[in-house]
Coordinates of C-alpha atoms in Angstrom, one line a residue:
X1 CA 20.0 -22.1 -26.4
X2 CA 21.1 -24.4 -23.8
X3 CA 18.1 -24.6 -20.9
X4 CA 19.9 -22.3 -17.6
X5 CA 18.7 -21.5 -14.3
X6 CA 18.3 -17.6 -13.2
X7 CA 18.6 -15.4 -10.3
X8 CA 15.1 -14.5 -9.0
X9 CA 14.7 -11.1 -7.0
X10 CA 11.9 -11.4 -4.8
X11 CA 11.7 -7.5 -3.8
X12 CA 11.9 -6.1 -7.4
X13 CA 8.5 -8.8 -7.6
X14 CA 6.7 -7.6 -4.4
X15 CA 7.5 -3.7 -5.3
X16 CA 6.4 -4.0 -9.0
X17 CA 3.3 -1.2 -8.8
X18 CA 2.0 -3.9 -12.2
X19 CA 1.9 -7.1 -10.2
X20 CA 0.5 -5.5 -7.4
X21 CA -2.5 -5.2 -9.6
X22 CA -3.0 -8.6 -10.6
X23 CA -4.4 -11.7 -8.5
X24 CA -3.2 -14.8 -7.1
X25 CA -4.3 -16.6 -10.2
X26 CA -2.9 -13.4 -12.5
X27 CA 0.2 -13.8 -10.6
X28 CA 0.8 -17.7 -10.7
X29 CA 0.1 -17.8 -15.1
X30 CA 2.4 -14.5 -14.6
X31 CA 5.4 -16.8 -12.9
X32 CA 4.8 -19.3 -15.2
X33 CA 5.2 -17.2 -18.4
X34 CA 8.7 -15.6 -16.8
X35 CA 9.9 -19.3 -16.2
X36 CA 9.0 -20.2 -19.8
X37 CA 10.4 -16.9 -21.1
X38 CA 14.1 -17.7 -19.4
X39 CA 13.9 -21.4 -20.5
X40 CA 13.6 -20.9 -24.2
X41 CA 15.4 -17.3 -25.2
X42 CA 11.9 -15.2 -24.4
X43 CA 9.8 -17.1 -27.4
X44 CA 7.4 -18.8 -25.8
X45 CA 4.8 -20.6 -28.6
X46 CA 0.9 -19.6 -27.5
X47 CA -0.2 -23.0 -27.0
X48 CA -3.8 -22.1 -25.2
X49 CA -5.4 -25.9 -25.7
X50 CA -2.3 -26.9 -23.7
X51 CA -2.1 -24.8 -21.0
X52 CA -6.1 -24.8 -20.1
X53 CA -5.1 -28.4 -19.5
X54 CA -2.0 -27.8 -17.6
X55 CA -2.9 -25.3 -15.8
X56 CA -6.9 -26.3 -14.7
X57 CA -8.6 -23.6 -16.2
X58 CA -10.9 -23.0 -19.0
X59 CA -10.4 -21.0 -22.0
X60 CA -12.3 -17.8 -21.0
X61 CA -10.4 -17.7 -18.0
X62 CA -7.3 -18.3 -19.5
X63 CA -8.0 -15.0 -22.4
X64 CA -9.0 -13.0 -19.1
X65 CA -5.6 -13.3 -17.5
X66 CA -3.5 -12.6 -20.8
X67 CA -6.2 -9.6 -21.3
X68 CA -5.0 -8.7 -18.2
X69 CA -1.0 -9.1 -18.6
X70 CA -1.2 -7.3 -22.1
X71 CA -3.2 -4.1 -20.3
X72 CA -0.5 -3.9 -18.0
X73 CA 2.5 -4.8 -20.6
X74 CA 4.1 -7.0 -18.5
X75 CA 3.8 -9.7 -22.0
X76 CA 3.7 -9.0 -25.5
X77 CA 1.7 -11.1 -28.3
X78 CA 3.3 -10.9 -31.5
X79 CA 1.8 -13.3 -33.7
X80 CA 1.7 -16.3 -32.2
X81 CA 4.8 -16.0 -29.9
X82 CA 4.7 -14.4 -26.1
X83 CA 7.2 -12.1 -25.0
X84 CA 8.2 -10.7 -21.6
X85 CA 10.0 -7.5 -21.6
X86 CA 11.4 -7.7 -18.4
X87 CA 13.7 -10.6 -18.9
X88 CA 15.3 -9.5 -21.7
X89 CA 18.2 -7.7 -19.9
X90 CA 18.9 -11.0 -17.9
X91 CA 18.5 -12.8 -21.0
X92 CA 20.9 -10.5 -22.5
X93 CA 23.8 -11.8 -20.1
X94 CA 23.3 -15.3 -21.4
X95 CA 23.7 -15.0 -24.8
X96 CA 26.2 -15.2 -26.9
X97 CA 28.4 -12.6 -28.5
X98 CA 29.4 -9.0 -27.3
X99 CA 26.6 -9.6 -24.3
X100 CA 27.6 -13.1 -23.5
X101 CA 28.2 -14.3 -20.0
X102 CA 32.1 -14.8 -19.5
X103 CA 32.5 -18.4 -20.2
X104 CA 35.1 -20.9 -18.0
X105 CA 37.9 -20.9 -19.9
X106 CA 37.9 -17.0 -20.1
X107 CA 37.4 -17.1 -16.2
X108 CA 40.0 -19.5 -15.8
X109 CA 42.5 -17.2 -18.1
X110 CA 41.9 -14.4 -16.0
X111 CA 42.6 -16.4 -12.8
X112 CA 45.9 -17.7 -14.2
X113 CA 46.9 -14.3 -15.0
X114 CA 46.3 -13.1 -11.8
X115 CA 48.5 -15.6 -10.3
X116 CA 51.4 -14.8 -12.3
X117 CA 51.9 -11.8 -9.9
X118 CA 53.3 -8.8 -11.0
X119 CA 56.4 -10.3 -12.6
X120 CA 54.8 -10.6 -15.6
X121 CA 53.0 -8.8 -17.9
X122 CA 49.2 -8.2 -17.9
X123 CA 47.9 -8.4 -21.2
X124 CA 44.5 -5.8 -22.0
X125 CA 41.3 -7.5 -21.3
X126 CA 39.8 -8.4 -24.6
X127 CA 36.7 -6.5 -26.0
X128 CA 34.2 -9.3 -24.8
X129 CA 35.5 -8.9 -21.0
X130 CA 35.3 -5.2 -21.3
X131 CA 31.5 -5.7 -22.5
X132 CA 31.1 -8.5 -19.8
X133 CA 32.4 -5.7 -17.1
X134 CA 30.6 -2.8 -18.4
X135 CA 27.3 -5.2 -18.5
X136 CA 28.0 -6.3 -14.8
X137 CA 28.8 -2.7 -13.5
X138 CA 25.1 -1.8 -15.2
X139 CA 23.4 -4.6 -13.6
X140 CA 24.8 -3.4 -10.1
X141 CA 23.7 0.1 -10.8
X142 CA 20.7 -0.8 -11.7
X143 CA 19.9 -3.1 -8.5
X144 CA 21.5 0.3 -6.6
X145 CA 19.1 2.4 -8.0
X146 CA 15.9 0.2 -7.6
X147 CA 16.8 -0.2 -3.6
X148 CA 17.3 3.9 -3.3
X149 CA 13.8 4.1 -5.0
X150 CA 12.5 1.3 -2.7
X151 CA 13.5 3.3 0.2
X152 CA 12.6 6.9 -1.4
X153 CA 9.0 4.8 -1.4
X154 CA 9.3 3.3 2.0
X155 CA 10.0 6.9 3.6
X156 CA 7.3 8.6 1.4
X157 CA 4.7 5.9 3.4
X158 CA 6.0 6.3 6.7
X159 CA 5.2 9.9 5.9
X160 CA 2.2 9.1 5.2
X161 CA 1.2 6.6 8.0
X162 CA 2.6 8.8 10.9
X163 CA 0.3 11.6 9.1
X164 CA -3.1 9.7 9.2
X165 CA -2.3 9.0 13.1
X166 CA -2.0 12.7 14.1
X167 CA -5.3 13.5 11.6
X168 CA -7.4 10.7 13.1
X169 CA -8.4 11.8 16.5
X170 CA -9.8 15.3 14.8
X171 CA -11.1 13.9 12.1
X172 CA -15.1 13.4 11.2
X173 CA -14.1 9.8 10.7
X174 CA -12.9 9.5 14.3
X175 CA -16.2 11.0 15.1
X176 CA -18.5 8.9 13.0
X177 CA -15.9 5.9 14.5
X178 CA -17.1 6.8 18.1
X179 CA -20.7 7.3 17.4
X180 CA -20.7 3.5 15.8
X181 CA -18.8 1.4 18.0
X182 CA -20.7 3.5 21.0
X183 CA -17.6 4.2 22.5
X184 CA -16.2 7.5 24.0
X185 CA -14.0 9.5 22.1
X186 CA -11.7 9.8 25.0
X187 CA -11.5 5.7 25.2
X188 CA -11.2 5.6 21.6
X189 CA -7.9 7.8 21.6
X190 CA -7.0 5.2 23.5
X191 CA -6.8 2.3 21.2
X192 CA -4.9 4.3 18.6
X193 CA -1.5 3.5 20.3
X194 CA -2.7 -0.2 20.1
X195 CA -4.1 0.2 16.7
X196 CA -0.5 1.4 15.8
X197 CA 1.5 -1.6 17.1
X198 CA -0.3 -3.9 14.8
X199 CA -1.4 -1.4 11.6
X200 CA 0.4 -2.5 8.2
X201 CA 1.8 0.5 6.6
X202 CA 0.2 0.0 2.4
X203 CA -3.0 2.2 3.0
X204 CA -4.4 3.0 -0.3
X205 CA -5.7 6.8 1.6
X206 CA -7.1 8.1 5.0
X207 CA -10.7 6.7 4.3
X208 CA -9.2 3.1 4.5
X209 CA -7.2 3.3 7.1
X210 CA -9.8 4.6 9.1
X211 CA -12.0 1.6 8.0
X212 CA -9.3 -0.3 9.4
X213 CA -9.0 1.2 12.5
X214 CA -12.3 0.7 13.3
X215 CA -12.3 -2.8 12.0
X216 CA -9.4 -2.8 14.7
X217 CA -11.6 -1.3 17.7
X218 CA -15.0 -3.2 16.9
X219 CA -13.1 -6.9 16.9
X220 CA -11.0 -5.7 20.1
X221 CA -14.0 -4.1 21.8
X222 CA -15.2 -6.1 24.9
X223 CA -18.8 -5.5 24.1
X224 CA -18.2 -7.5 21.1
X225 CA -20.5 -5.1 19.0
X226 CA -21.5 -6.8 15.6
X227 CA -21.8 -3.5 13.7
X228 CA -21.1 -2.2 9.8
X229 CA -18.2 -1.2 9.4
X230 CA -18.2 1.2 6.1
X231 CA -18.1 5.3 5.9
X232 CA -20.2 5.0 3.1

């Protein structure tokens, strides 16, 4: 199979709930595999002497990571050959026959048709354009569906966030917040509006984005207080 490049979709990567889990290094041996996977029909050898070398790391750490991708079956090990499930439909489009990519001549035909005008007869798309059409209308589905998801997400955090503002100020949190920072809890209601301008919107729960608000108040405070900043 002839090396090709490939479309990369940056939000489908930074929404994925399974990288989110993994880390910068996790991540990079992640990338790496995918780039492989595209380059040589998804069956990339295991060649772990090699890649400790190219990649700077030893062997343990290198077992650690693929631990790490198999738990979260974003690769497959079948003997000694990796495998990434999610490039298979991509991979799909570029190869040969019924899933095959349309190829120039079969674009060019279609152009030449088209030119012809109505004059003359249309013939019926053949039964690899149909299956080139159907693919293509399945991609864009598919893309439709994961940006309705993204923004059934996005509104489900919002939710969220706006919640944990109107909870804070009555909370035990907000209490505990006061007592720690020594500040008034009349002054501290005050920095919430601030808090809010610069707040990210990925809490994990109400316990950490209280930590953050404090973190928030205690670096902004002009007393400068040097004081711990955990509800535990």
């Amino acid at each position: 199979m002839a090396k090709l490049g490939y479309t990369w979709y940056p939000k489908d990567w930074g929404n994925s709930d399974s990288v989110f889990e993994l880390s910068l290094s996790e991540r990079g041996l992640y990338r790496e595999f995918i780039d492989f996977a595209m380059l040589n029909d998804n069956k990339t050898e295991l060649k772990k002497d090699v890649w400790v070398r190219k990649f700077s790391v030893s062997m343990n750490e290198l077992n650690l990571i693929l631990d790490k991708l198999l738990q979260l079956n974003l690769i497959e090990i079948n003997e000694n050959i990796l495998f990434i499930p999610s490039c298979e439909n991509r991979l799909n489009l570029s190869r040969g026959g019924k899933k095959g990519k349309p190829t120039r001549e079969s674009i060019n035909n279609l152009n030449n048709q088209n030119k012809k005008g109505a004059s003359e007869p249309i013939s019926e798309p053949t039964s690899e354009q149909r299956e080139i059409e159907i693919e293509r209308e399945k991609e864009i589905e598919r893309l439709k569906e994961i940006e309705r998801e993204r923004e059934r997400q996005n509104n489900g955090i919002i939710n969220s966030i706006e919640s944990y503002y109107k909870e804070l100020p009555t909370s035990s949190n907000f209490e505990l917040i006061s007592i720690s920072l020594n500040i008034p809890k009349d002054k501290l209601t005050l920095k919430i509006a601030e808090f809010k301008k610069t707040s990210k919107f990925n809490y994990l729960n109400f316990n950490e984005f209280c930590h953050h608000f404090k973190n928030y108040v205690n670096k902004n405070n002009s007393n400068n207080l040097k004081l711990k900043t955990s509800f535990k």
